[in-house]
PDB file of C-alpha atoms in Angstrom:
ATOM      1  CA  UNK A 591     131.696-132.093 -43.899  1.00 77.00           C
ATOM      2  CA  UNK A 592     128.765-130.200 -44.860  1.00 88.00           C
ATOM      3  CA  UNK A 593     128.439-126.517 -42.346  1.00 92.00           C
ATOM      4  CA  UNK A 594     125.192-124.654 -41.720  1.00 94.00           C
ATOM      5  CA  UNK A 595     125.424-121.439 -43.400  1.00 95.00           C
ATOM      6  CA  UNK A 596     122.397-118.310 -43.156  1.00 96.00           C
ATOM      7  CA  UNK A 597     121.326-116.434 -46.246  1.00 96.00           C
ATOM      8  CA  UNK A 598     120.297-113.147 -46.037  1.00 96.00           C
ATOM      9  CA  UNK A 599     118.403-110.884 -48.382  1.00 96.00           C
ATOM     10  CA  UNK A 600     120.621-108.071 -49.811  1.00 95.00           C
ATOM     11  CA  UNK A 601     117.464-105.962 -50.441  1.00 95.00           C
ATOM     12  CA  UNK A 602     115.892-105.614 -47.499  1.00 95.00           C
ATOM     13  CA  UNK A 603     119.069-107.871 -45.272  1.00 94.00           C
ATOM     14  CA  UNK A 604     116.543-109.861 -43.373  1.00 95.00           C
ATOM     15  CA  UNK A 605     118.296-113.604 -42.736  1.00 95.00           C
ATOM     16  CA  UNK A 606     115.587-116.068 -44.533  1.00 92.00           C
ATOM     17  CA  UNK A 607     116.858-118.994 -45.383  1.00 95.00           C
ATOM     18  CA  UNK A 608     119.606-121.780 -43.497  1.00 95.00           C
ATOM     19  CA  UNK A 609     120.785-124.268 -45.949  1.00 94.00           C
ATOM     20  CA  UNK A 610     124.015-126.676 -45.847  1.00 95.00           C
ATOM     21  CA  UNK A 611     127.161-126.269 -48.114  1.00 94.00           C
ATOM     22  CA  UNK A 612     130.430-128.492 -48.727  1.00 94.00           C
ATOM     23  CA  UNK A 613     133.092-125.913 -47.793  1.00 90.00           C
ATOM     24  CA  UNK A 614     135.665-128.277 -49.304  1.00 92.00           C
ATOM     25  CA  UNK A 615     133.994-128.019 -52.671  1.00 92.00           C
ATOM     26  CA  UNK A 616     132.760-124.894 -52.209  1.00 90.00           C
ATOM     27  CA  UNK A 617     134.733-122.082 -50.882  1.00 90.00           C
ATOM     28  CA  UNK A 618     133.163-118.894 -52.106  1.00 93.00           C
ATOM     29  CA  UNK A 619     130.172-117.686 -50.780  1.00 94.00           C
ATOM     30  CA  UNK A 620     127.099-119.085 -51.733  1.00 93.00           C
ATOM     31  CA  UNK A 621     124.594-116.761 -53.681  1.00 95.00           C
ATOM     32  CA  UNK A 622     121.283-117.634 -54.810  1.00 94.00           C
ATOM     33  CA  UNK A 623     118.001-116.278 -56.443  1.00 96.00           C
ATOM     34  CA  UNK A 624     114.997-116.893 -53.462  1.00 96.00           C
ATOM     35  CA  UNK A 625     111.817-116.067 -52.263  1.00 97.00           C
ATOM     36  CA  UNK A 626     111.978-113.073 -49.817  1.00 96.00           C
ATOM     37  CA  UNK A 627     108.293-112.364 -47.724  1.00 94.00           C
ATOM     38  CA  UNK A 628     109.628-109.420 -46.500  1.00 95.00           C
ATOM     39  CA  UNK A 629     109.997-107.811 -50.131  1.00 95.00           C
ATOM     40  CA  UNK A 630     107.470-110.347 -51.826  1.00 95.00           C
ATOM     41  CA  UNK A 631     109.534-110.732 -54.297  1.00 96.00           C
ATOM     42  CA  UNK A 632     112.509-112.994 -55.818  1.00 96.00           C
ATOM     43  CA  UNK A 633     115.429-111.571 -54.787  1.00 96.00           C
ATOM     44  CA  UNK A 634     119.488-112.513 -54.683  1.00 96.00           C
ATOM     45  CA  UNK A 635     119.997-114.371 -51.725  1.00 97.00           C
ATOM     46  CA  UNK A 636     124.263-114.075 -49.820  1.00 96.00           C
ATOM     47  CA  UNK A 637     125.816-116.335 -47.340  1.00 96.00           C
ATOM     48  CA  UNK A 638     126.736-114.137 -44.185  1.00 93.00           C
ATOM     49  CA  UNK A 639     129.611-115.398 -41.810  1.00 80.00           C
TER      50      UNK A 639
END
């Protein structure tokens, strides 16, 4: 049950990371703190469609 999803920066909107999710347990949209390299920093990280 668990569906690819892409984060993307919302700093600089570059698409970092992939990462897998349980849209059954989760149904909002994922949103993490990671490690951009495009902004060298830690930055909030959204799931795009």
């Amino acid at each position: 049950m668990a569906d690819r999803v892409t984060l993307e920066c919302t700093e600089c909107k570059n698409r970092n990371y992939i990462t897998y999710k349980n849209k059954k347990n989760t149904t909002e949209r994922l949103e993490l703190k990671k490690y951009c390299k495009f902004c060298k920093d830690h930055t909030t990280h959204k799931e795009t469609k």
